[in-house]
Coordinates of N, CA and C in Angstrom, one line a residue:
M295 N 19.8 6.5 18.5 CA 19.6 5.8 17.3 C 18.6 6.5 16.5
S296 N 18.9 6.7 15.0 CA 18.1 7.3 14.1 C 16.8 6.4 13.9
P297 N 15.6 7.0 13.6 CA 14.5 6.3 13.3 C 14.6 5.4 12.0
A298 N 13.9 4.5 11.8 CA 14.0 3.7 10.5 C 13.3 4.6 9.5
R299 N 13.7 4.4 8.2 CA 13.3 5.2 7.2 C 12.6 4.4 6.0
V300 N 11.4 5.0 5.5 CA 10.7 4.2 4.5 C 10.4 5.3 3.4
A301 N 10.5 4.7 2.1 CA 10.1 5.6 0.9 C 8.8 5.1 0.6
A302 N 7.9 6.1 0.3 CA 6.6 5.7 -0.3 C 6.3 6.3 -1.5
V303 N 6.1 5.5 -2.5 CA 5.8 5.9 -4.0 C 4.3 5.7 -4.1
A304 N 3.4 6.8 -4.1 CA 2.0 6.7 -4.1 C 1.3 7.8 -4.6
G305 N -0.1 7.9 -4.5 CA -0.8 9.1 -4.9 C -1.0 10.1 -3.7
S306 N -1.0 11.2 -4.1 CA -1.3 12.4 -3.0 C -2.8 12.6 -3.0
D307 N -3.2 12.8 -1.8 CA -4.7 12.9 -1.6 C -5.0 14.0 -0.6
P308 N -4.6 15.3 -0.9 CA -4.6 16.3 0.1 C -6.0 16.5 0.6
G309 N -7.1 16.3 -0.2 CA -8.5 16.7 0.3 C -9.0 15.7 1.2
M310 N -8.8 14.3 1.0 CA -9.5 13.4 1.8 C -8.5 12.6 2.7
K311 N -7.2 13.0 2.8 CA -6.2 12.5 3.7 C -5.9 11.0 3.6
A312 N -5.9 10.5 2.3 CA -5.4 9.2 2.1 C -4.1 9.3 1.4
G313 N -3.7 8.2 0.7 CA -2.4 8.3 -0.1 C -1.3 8.6 0.8
L314 N -0.4 9.5 0.2 CA 0.8 9.9 0.9 C 0.5 10.6 2.2
Q315 N -0.6 11.3 2.3 CA -0.9 12.1 3.5 C -1.1 11.0 4.6
T316 N -1.8 9.8 4.4 CA -2.0 8.8 5.4 C -0.7 8.1 5.7
D317 N 0.1 7.9 4.6 CA 1.5 7.3 4.8 C 2.3 8.0 5.7
R318 N 2.3 9.3 5.6 CA 3.3 10.1 6.5 C 2.7 10.0 7.9
W319 N 1.3 10.1 8.1 CA 0.8 10.0 9.4 C 1.1 8.7 10.0
A320 N 0.9 7.5 9.3 CA 1.2 6.2 9.8 C 2.6 6.1 10.2
A321 N 3.5 6.4 9.4 CA 4.9 6.2 9.6 C 5.3 7.1 10.9
K322 N 4.8 8.2 11.0 CA 5.1 9.0 12.2 C 4.6 8.3 13.5
A323 N 3.4 7.8 13.4 CA 2.8 7.1 14.5 C 3.7 6.0 15.0
L324 N 4.3 5.4 14.1 CA 5.2 4.2 14.4 C 6.6 4.6 14.6
G325 N 6.9 5.9 14.7 CA 8.3 6.3 14.9 C 9.4 6.2 13.9
C326 N 8.8 6.3 12.6 CA 9.7 6.1 11.4 C 9.5 7.5 10.6
D327 N 10.6 7.7 9.9 CA 10.6 8.8 8.9 C 10.1 8.3 7.5
L328 N 9.5 9.1 6.8 CA 8.9 8.7 5.5 C 9.5 9.7 4.4
V329 N 10.0 9.1 3.4 CA 10.3 9.9 2.2 C 9.2 9.7 1.2
S330 N 8.4 10.9 0.9 CA 7.3 10.9 0.0 C 7.6 11.1 -1.4
I331 N 7.2 10.1 -2.3 CA 7.4 10.4 -3.7 C 6.1 10.3 -4.4
E332 N 5.7 11.4 -5.0 CA 4.4 11.6 -5.6 C 4.3 10.9 -6.9
A333 N 3.5 9.9 -7.2 CA 3.2 9.3 -8.5 C 2.1 9.9 -9.2
I334 N 1.1 10.2 -8.5 CA -0.2 10.8 -9.1 C -0.7 11.8 -8.1
Q335 N -1.3 12.8 -8.6 CA -2.0 13.8 -7.9 C -3.4 13.5 -8.0
T336 N -4.2 13.3 -6.9 CA -5.6 13.1 -7.0 C -6.4 14.3 -6.6
R337 N -7.7 14.4 -7.1 CA -8.7 15.3 -6.5 C -9.9 14.5 -6.1
Q338 N -10.3 14.5 -4.9 CA -11.3 13.7 -4.4 C -12.4 14.7 -3.5
D339 N -13.6 14.2 -3.6 CA -14.5 14.9 -2.5 C -15.4 13.9 -1.9
G340 N -16.4 14.3 -1.3 CA -17.3 13.5 -0.5 C -17.8 12.3 -1.4
K341 N -17.9 12.5 -2.6 CA -18.5 11.4 -3.5 C -17.5 10.4 -4.0
G342 N -16.2 10.8 -3.8 CA -15.1 9.9 -4.2 C -14.1 10.6 -5.1
L343 N -13.3 9.7 -5.8 CA -12.4 10.2 -6.8 C -12.8 11.0 -8.0
V344 N -12.4 12.2 -8.1 CA -12.9 13.0 -9.2 C -11.8 13.0 -10.3
E345 N -10.5 13.1 -10.0 CA -9.5 13.3 -11.1 C -8.2 12.7 -10.5
A346 N -7.4 12.0 -11.5 CA -6.1 11.5 -11.2 C -5.1 12.0 -12.2
T347 N -4.1 12.6 -11.9 CA -3.1 13.1 -12.9 C -1.7 12.6 -12.5
A348 N -1.2 11.8 -13.5 CA 0.1 11.1 -13.3 C 1.2 12.1 -13.4
R349 N 2.3 11.8 -12.5 CA 3.5 12.6 -12.7 C 4.5 11.9 -13.7
P350 N 5.5 12.7 -14.1 CA 6.5 12.0 -15.1 C 7.2 10.9 -14.5
S351 N 7.4 9.9 -15.2 CA 8.0 8.6 -14.6 C 9.5 8.8 -14.2
S352 N 10.1 9.7 -15.1 CA 11.5 10.0 -14.8 C 11.8 10.6 -13.4
G353 N 10.8 11.5 -13.1 CA 11.0 12.2 -11.8 C 10.7 11.1 -10.6
I354 N 9.8 10.2 -10.8 CA 9.5 9.2 -9.9 C 10.7 8.3 -9.6
A355 N 11.2 7.9 -10.8 CA 12.4 7.0 -10.8 C 13.7 7.7 -10.1
S356 N 13.9 8.9 -10.5 CA 15.1 9.6 -9.7 C 15.0 9.7 -8.3
A357 N 13.6 10.2 -7.9 CA 13.5 10.3 -6.5 C 13.5 9.0 -5.7
L358 N 13.1 7.9 -6.3 CA 13.1 6.6 -5.6 C 14.6 6.2 -5.5
R359 N 15.4 6.3 -6.6 CA 16.7 5.8 -6.7 C 17.5 6.7 -5.5
R360 N 17.2 8.0 -5.5 CA 17.9 8.7 -4.5 C 17.6 8.3 -3.1
A361 N 16.3 7.9 -2.8 CA 15.8 7.5 -1.5 C 16.7 6.2 -1.1
L362 N 16.7 5.3 -2.0 CA 17.3 4.0 -1.9 C 18.8 4.1 -1.8
E363 N 19.4 5.0 -2.4 CA 20.9 5.2 -2.2 C 21.2 5.8 -0.9
E364 N 20.3 6.6 -0.4 CA 20.4 7.2 0.9 C 20.2 6.2 2.1
G365 N 19.7 5.0 1.8 CA 19.5 4.0 2.7 C 18.2 3.8 3.5
V366 N 17.1 4.1 2.7 CA 15.8 3.7 3.4 C 15.8 2.2 3.7
G367 N 15.1 1.8 4.7 CA 15.0 0.5 5.1 C 13.9 -0.4 4.4
A368 N 12.9 0.3 3.7 CA 11.9 -0.5 2.9 C 11.3 0.6 2.1
V369 N 10.4 -0.1 1.1 CA 9.7 0.8 0.2 C 8.3 0.4 0.2
K370 N 7.4 1.4 0.3 CA 6.0 1.2 0.1 C 5.5 1.7 -1.2
L371 N 4.7 0.9 -2.0 CA 4.1 1.4 -3.3 C 2.6 1.4 -3.1
G372 N 2.0 2.5 -3.5 CA 0.6 2.6 -3.6 C 0.1 2.8 -5.1
A373 N -0.6 3.9 -5.3 CA -1.1 4.2 -6.6 C 0.0 4.7 -7.5
L374 N 0.1 4.0 -8.6 CA 1.2 4.4 -9.5 C 0.8 5.0 -10.7
G375 N -0.5 4.9 -11.1 CA -0.9 5.7 -12.3 C -0.9 5.0 -13.6
N376 N 0.3 4.6 -14.2 CA 0.3 4.2 -15.5 C 1.5 3.2 -15.7
R377 N 1.6 2.7 -17.0 CA 2.5 1.6 -17.2 C 4.0 2.2 -17.1
D378 N 4.2 3.5 -17.6 CA 5.5 4.1 -17.5 C 6.0 4.2 -16.1
A379 N 5.2 4.5 -15.2 CA 5.7 4.7 -13.7 C 5.9 3.3 -13.2
V380 N 5.0 2.4 -13.5 CA 5.3 0.9 -13.1 C 6.7 0.4 -13.4
L381 N 7.0 0.6 -14.7 CA 8.2 0.1 -15.4 C 9.5 0.9 -14.8
A382 N 9.3 2.2 -14.5 CA 10.3 2.9 -14.0 C 10.7 2.5 -12.6
V383 N 9.7 2.2 -11.8 CA 9.9 1.7 -10.4 C 10.6 0.3 -10.4
V384 N 10.1 -0.6 -11.4 CA 10.7 -1.9 -11.4 C 12.2 -1.9 -11.7
E385 N 12.5 -0.8 -12.6 CA 14.0 -0.7 -13.2 C 14.8 -0.2 -12.0
V386 N 14.4 0.7 -11.3 CA 15.0 1.2 -10.0 C 15.3 -0.1 -9.0
L387 N 14.1 -0.7 -8.7 CA 14.2 -1.7 -7.7 C 15.1 -2.9 -8.0
A388 N 15.3 -3.0 -9.3 CA 16.2 -4.1 -9.7 C 17.6 -3.9 -9.2
D389 N 18.0 -2.8 -9.0 CA 19.4 -2.4 -8.6 C 19.5 -2.5 -7.0
F390 N 18.3 -2.7 -6.3 CA 18.3 -2.8 -4.9 C 17.6 -4.1 -4.5
P391 N 18.0 -5.2 -4.8 CA 17.3 -6.5 -4.6 C 17.1 -6.8 -3.2
D392 N 17.9 -6.3 -2.3 CA 17.7 -6.8 -0.8 C 16.8 -5.8 0.1
C393 N 16.3 -4.8 -0.7 CA 15.3 -3.8 0.0 C 13.9 -4.5 0.0
P394 N 13.2 -4.6 1.2 CA 11.9 -5.0 1.1 C 10.9 -4.0 0.5
V395 N 10.0 -4.5 -0.3 CA 9.0 -3.7 -0.9 C 7.7 -4.1 -0.7
V396 N 6.6 -3.4 -0.2 CA 5.3 -3.6 0.1 C 4.4 -2.9 -0.9
W397 N 3.6 -3.6 -1.7 CA 2.7 -3.0 -2.7 C 1.2 -3.0 -2.2
D398 N 0.6 -1.9 -2.0 CA -0.8 -1.8 -1.9 C -1.4 -1.6 -3.3
P399 N -2.0 -2.6 -3.9 CA -2.3 -2.6 -5.4 C -3.5 -1.9 -5.8
V400 N -3.6 -0.6 -5.4 CA -4.8 0.2 -5.7 C -4.9 0.4 -7.1
R401 N -6.0 0.1 -7.8 CA -6.2 0.2 -9.2 C -7.3 1.3 -9.4
S402 N -8.4 1.3 -8.5 CA -9.4 2.4 -8.6 C -9.8 2.6 -7.2
A403 N -10.5 3.8 -6.9 CA -10.9 4.2 -5.7 C -12.1 3.4 -5.3
T404 N -12.3 3.2 -4.0 CA -13.4 2.6 -3.4 C -14.7 3.2 -3.9
R405 N -14.6 4.5 -3.9 CA -15.7 5.5 -4.3 C -15.2 6.4 -5.3
T406 N -15.9 6.5 -6.4 CA -15.4 7.4 -7.6 C -16.6 8.2 -8.1
A407 N -16.3 9.6 -8.2 CA -17.3 10.5 -8.8 C -17.1 10.5 -10.3
S408 N -16.0 10.0 -10.8 CA -15.7 10.1 -12.3 C -15.3 8.7 -12.7
P409 N -16.1 8.1 -13.5 CA -15.8 6.7 -13.9 C -14.5 6.5 -14.7
G410 N -14.0 7.6 -15.3 CA -12.8 7.6 -16.3 C -11.6 7.8 -15.4
A411 N -11.7 8.0 -14.0 CA -10.5 8.3 -13.2 C -10.0 7.0 -12.6
F412 N -8.8 6.7 -12.8 CA -8.0 5.5 -12.3 C -6.8 5.8 -11.6
L413 N -6.6 5.0 -10.5 CA -5.3 5.1 -9.8 C -4.1 4.3 -10.4
L414 N -4.5 3.3 -11.2 CA -3.6 2.6 -12.1 C -4.4 2.1 -13.3
N415 N -4.2 2.7 -14.5 CA -4.8 2.3 -15.5 C -4.5 0.8 -16.0
D416 N -5.3 0.4 -17.1 CA -5.2 -1.0 -17.5 C -3.9 -1.5 -17.9
E417 N -3.2 -0.7 -18.9 CA -1.8 -1.1 -19.2 C -0.9 -1.0 -18.0
G418 N -1.1 -0.1 -17.0 CA -0.3 -0.1 -15.9 C -0.5 -1.4 -15.0
W419 N -1.7 -1.8 -15.0 CA -2.1 -3.0 -14.1 C -1.4 -4.2 -14.9
K420 N -1.4 -4.3 -16.2 CA -0.9 -5.4 -16.9 C 0.6 -5.4 -16.6
A421 N 1.3 -4.3 -16.6 CA 2.7 -4.2 -16.3 C 3.1 -4.6 -14.9
A422 N 2.2 -4.1 -14.1 CA 2.5 -4.4 -12.6 C 2.3 -5.9 -12.4
T423 N 1.3 -6.6 -12.9 CA 1.2 -8.0 -12.6 C 2.2 -8.8 -13.2
S424 N 2.7 -8.3 -14.3 CA 3.8 -9.1 -15.1 C 5.2 -8.8 -14.6
H425 N 5.5 -7.5 -14.3 CA 6.8 -7.2 -13.9 C 7.2 -6.7 -12.5
L426 N 6.2 -6.1 -11.9 CA 6.3 -5.7 -10.4 C 6.1 -6.8 -9.4
L427 N 5.0 -7.5 -9.6 CA 4.6 -8.6 -8.7 C 5.8 -9.5 -8.2
P428 N 6.6 -10.0 -9.2 CA 7.7 -10.9 -8.8 C 8.7 -10.2 -8.0
R429 N 8.7 -8.9 -8.0 CA 9.9 -8.2 -7.3 C 9.5 -7.8 -5.8
V430 N 8.2 -7.6 -5.7 CA 7.8 -7.1 -4.3 C 8.0 -8.2 -3.2
T431 N 8.0 -7.8 -2.0 CA 8.1 -8.7 -0.9 C 6.7 -9.2 -0.5
L432 N 5.8 -8.2 -0.6 CA 4.4 -8.5 -0.2 C 3.5 -7.5 -0.9
A433 N 2.4 -8.1 -1.3 CA 1.3 -7.3 -1.9 C 0.1 -7.5 -0.9
T434 N -0.8 -6.2 -0.8 CA -1.8 -6.3 0.1 C -3.1 -6.0 -0.4
P435 N -3.7 -6.9 -1.4 CA -4.9 -6.7 -2.0 C -6.1 -6.8 -1.1
N436 N -7.2 -6.1 -1.2 CA -8.4 -6.5 -0.5 C -9.1 -7.6 -1.2
L437 N -10.2 -8.1 -0.6 CA -11.0 -9.2 -1.1 C -11.2 -9.1 -2.6
G438 N -11.8 -7.8 -3.0 CA -12.2 -7.5 -4.4 C -10.8 -7.6 -5.4
E439 N -9.8 -7.1 -4.9 CA -8.7 -7.0 -5.6 C -8.0 -8.3 -5.8
Y440 N -8.2 -9.2 -4.8 CA -7.6 -10.5 -4.9 C -8.3 -11.4 -5.8
G441 N -9.7 -11.3 -5.8 CA -10.5 -12.2 -6.7 C -10.3 -13.7 -6.4
D442 N -10.0 -14.5 -7.4 CA -10.0 -15.8 -7.2 C -8.5 -16.2 -6.9
G443 N -7.6 -15.2 -6.9 CA -6.1 -15.5 -6.5 C -5.2 -15.9 -7.6
R444 N -5.8 -16.2 -8.7 CA -4.8 -16.7 -9.8 C -3.8 -15.6 -10.2
E445 N -4.4 -14.4 -10.2 CA -3.5 -13.3 -10.8 C -2.3 -13.1 -9.8
W446 N -2.2 -13.6 -8.7 CA -1.3 -13.2 -7.6 C -0.2 -14.4 -7.5
G447 N -0.3 -15.3 -8.4 CA 0.6 -16.4 -8.2 C 2.1 -16.2 -8.4
G448 N 2.5 -15.0 -9.0 CA 3.8 -14.6 -9.2 C 4.5 -13.8 -8.1
C449 N 3.7 -13.5 -7.0 CA 4.1 -12.7 -6.0 C 4.6 -13.7 -4.8
P450 N 5.7 -13.3 -4.2 CA 6.3 -14.2 -3.1 C 5.4 -14.3 -2.0
A451 N 4.6 -13.2 -1.5 CA 3.6 -13.3 -0.4 C 2.6 -12.3 -0.7
V452 N 1.3 -12.7 -0.2 CA 0.2 -11.8 -0.4 C -0.5 -11.7 0.9
L453 N -0.9 -10.6 1.4 CA -1.8 -10.3 2.6 C -3.2 -10.0 2.1
V454 N -4.1 -10.9 2.1 CA -5.5 -10.5 1.5 C -6.2 -9.9 2.8
T455 N -6.5 -8.6 2.7 CA -7.2 -7.9 3.8 C -8.8 -8.1 3.8
G456 N -9.4 -8.4 4.8 CA -10.8 -8.8 4.8 C -11.8 -7.7 5.3
G457 N -11.2 -6.4 5.3 CA -12.2 -5.4 5.7 C -13.4 -5.2 4.9
H458 N -13.2 -5.6 3.6 CA -14.5 -5.2 2.7 C -15.4 -6.5 2.8
G459 N -15.2 -7.4 3.6 CA -16.1 -8.5 3.8 C -17.3 -8.2 4.6
S460 N -18.1 -9.3 5.0 CA -19.2 -9.1 5.9 C -19.0 -10.0 7.2
G461 N -20.0 -9.8 8.1 CA -19.9 -10.6 9.3 C -19.3 -10.0 10.4
P462 N -19.5 -10.4 11.6 CA -18.9 -9.8 12.8 C -17.4 -9.9 13.0
Q463 N -16.7 -10.8 12.2 CA -15.4 -11.0 12.3 C -14.7 -10.5 11.0
V464 N -13.5 -10.0 11.3 CA -12.6 -9.7 9.9 C -11.4 -10.6 10.0
Q465 N -11.1 -11.1 8.8 CA -10.0 -12.0 8.7 C -9.0 -11.5 7.6
D466 N -7.7 -11.2 8.0 CA -6.8 -10.9 7.0 C -5.9 -12.2 7.0
S467 N -5.6 -12.6 5.7 CA -4.9 -13.9 5.4 C -3.6 -13.7 4.7
L468 N -2.5 -14.2 5.4 CA -1.2 -14.1 4.8 C -0.9 -15.3 4.1
H469 N -0.6 -15.3 2.7 CA -0.3 -16.4 1.8 C 1.2 -16.3 1.6
Q470 N 2.1 -17.3 1.7 CA 3.5 -17.3 1.5 C 3.7 -18.6 0.7
G471 N 3.8 -18.4 -0.7 CA 4.2 -19.5 -1.5 C 3.3 -20.7 -1.2
D472 N 3.9 -21.9 -1.1 CA 3.1 -23.1 -0.9 C 2.9 -23.5 0.5
G473 N 3.3 -22.4 1.5 CA 3.2 -22.7 3.0 C 1.9 -22.5 3.4
P474 N 1.5 -22.8 4.7 CA 0.2 -22.6 5.3 C -0.2 -21.2 5.3
V475 N -1.5 -20.9 5.1 CA -2.0 -19.6 5.2 C -2.1 -19.3 6.6
L476 N -1.6 -18.1 7.0 CA -1.6 -17.5 8.3 C -2.8 -16.4 8.5
N477 N -3.8 -16.8 9.3 CA -5.0 -15.9 9.4 C -4.9 -15.1 10.7
F478 N -5.2 -13.7 10.5 CA -5.3 -12.8 11.6 C -6.7 -12.4 11.8
E479 N -7.4 -12.8 12.8 CA -8.8 -12.6 12.9 C -9.2 -11.7 14.1
G480 N -10.1 -10.9 14.0 CA -10.5 -10.0 15.0 C -11.9 -9.6 14.8
P481 N -12.6 -8.9 15.8 CA -13.9 -8.4 15.6 C -14.0 -7.2 14.7
R482 N -15.0 -7.1 14.0 CA -15.2 -6.0 12.9 C -15.5 -4.7 13.8
V483 N -14.9 -3.7 13.5 CA -15.1 -2.3 14.2 C -16.2 -1.7 13.4
S484 N -17.2 -1.3 14.2 CA -18.4 -0.7 13.6 C -18.0 0.7 12.9
G485 N -18.3 0.9 11.8 CA -18.1 2.1 11.0 C -16.6 2.1 10.4
G486 N -15.8 1.0 10.5 CA -14.5 1.0 10.1 C -14.5 1.1 8.6
E487 N -15.5 0.5 7.9 CA -15.5 0.4 6.4 C -15.7 1.7 5.8
M488 N -16.2 2.7 6.7 CA -16.2 4.1 6.2 C -15.0 4.9 6.4
V489 N -14.0 4.3 7.0 CA -12.7 5.2 7.2 C -11.8 5.2 6.0
H490 N -11.5 6.3 5.5 CA -10.7 6.4 4.3 C -9.2 6.3 4.6
G491 N -8.5 5.4 3.8 CA -7.1 5.3 3.9 C -6.6 4.1 4.7
T492 N -7.3 3.2 5.2 CA -6.9 2.1 6.0 C -5.9 1.2 5.3
G493 N -6.2 1.0 3.9 CA -5.2 0.2 3.2 C -3.9 0.8 3.0
C494 N -3.9 2.2 2.8 CA -2.7 2.9 2.7 C -1.8 2.8 4.0
A495 N -2.6 2.9 5.1 CA -1.9 2.9 6.5 C -1.4 1.4 6.8
L496 N -2.1 0.5 6.3 CA -1.6 -0.9 6.6 C -0.3 -1.2 5.9
S497 N -0.3 -0.9 4.6 CA 0.9 -1.2 3.7 C 2.1 -0.4 4.3
T498 N 1.8 0.8 4.7 CA 2.9 1.6 5.2 C 3.4 1.0 6.6
A499 N 2.4 0.6 7.4 CA 2.9 0.1 8.8 C 3.7 -1.2 8.5
I500 N 3.3 -2.0 7.6 CA 4.1 -3.2 7.3 C 5.6 -2.8 6.9
A501 N 5.6 -1.8 6.0 CA 6.9 -1.4 5.5 C 7.7 -0.8 6.7
C502 N 7.1 -0.2 7.6 CA 7.7 0.4 8.8 C 8.4 -0.7 9.6
F503 N 7.6 -1.8 9.9 CA 8.1 -2.9 10.7 C 9.4 -3.5 10.0
L504 N 9.1 -3.9 8.7 CA 10.2 -4.4 7.9 C 11.5 -3.5 7.9
A505 N 11.3 -2.3 7.9 CA 12.5 -1.4 7.9 C 13.2 -1.4 9.3
K506 N 12.4 -1.8 10.2 CA 13.0 -1.9 11.7 C 13.6 -3.3 11.9
G507 N 13.6 -4.1 10.9 CA 14.4 -5.4 10.9 C 13.4 -6.6 11.3
Q508 N 12.1 -6.4 11.3 CA 11.3 -7.5 11.8 C 10.9 -8.5 10.5
T509 N 10.6 -9.7 10.8 CA 10.3 -10.7 9.8 C 9.0 -10.3 9.1
L510 N 8.8 -10.8 8.1 CA 7.6 -10.5 7.3 C 6.3 -10.9 8.1
E511 N 6.3 -12.1 8.6 CA 5.2 -12.6 9.4 C 5.0 -11.6 10.6
A512 N 6.0 -11.3 11.4 CA 5.8 -10.4 12.4 C 5.4 -8.9 12.1
S513 N 5.9 -8.5 10.9 CA 5.5 -7.1 10.4 C 4.0 -7.2 10.1
A514 N 3.6 -8.2 9.4 CA 2.2 -8.2 9.1 C 1.3 -8.4 10.2
R515 N 1.7 -9.2 11.2 CA 0.9 -9.4 12.4 C 0.7 -8.0 13.2
E516 N 1.9 -7.4 13.4 CA 2.0 -6.2 14.3 C 1.1 -5.0 13.6
A517 N 1.4 -5.0 12.1 CA 0.7 -3.9 11.3 C -0.9 -4.0 11.4
V518 N -1.2 -5.4 11.3 CA -2.9 -5.6 11.4 C -3.3 -5.2 12.7
G519 N -2.6 -5.5 13.8 CA -2.9 -5.1 15.2 C -3.0 -3.6 15.3
E520 N -2.1 -3.1 14.8 CA -2.1 -1.5 14.8 C -3.3 -0.9 14.2
I521 N -3.5 -1.3 12.9 CA -4.7 -0.8 12.3 C -6.0 -1.1 13.0
R522 N -6.2 -2.2 13.5 CA -7.5 -2.6 14.3 C -7.6 -1.6 15.5
E523 N -6.3 -1.5 16.2 CA -6.5 -0.6 17.4 C -6.7 0.8 17.1
W524 N -6.2 1.3 15.9 CA -6.4 2.7 15.6 C -7.9 2.9 15.2
L525 N -8.5 1.9 14.5 CA -9.9 2.0 14.2 C -10.8 2.0 15.6
R526 N -10.4 1.0 16.4 CA -11.1 1.0 17.8 C -11.1 2.3 18.5
S527 N -9.9 2.8 18.5 CA -9.7 4.0 19.4 C -10.0 5.3 18.8
G528 N -10.4 5.3 17.5 CA -10.7 6.6 16.8 C -9.4 7.4 16.4
F529 N -8.3 6.6 16.4 CA -7.0 7.3 16.3 C -7.0 7.9 14.7
F530 N -7.7 7.3 13.7 CA -7.7 7.7 12.4 C -8.3 9.1 12.3
L531 N -9.1 9.5 13.2 CA -9.7 10.7 13.1 C -8.9 11.9 13.5
T532 N -7.6 11.6 14.0 CA -6.7 12.6 14.3 C -5.8 12.9 13.2
R533 N -6.0 12.4 12.1 CA -5.2 12.7 10.8 C -5.3 14.2 10.5

């Protein structure tokens, strides 16, 4: 049996091993094949994001369309860069309404050495919240990105990740429309907040489980469990 395949449209982070580099690592760990589509090229160092360069939206769109036509089982979206890229992705996804899509809505890096460097600029963010959110299966904002929740009302499902919170327990909360909130709670891993790329890995893991045919709830639960185990075991250090 062939492994499940996932397409990832995200930023490349060769120096710090997040973005597409972490996406490939996470997919491989879960026995999936990943089609990598670079939306932005980043340059980062120990102080954080230094520079982000957007790739042409036409190339992003053609690569994503080709991956979908070849039968990937799910799509993971990460840093998209700008409005043109967001709208190009939305246009392609409209032709494949049955394919699950997971969006890790990264707008800025957790740490940045250059205040003018963004993973998704303001116009891109407006386009994403207006046009992309209604199309995705799941968005995975952290507590800071989620805010008061009003901006996410157009999204079918949202997994709010709690790693940026405080206290001895971490709670990730799955919101699905008007249904009850499903909470995944576990002990905080010491030093976990310093691990680069956990958000990338989580969204990719969810996409992998969706590509394998699991339900959204099961995919989110299993992916959260995998990330916590990888943090506990030090598996992230093997990237």
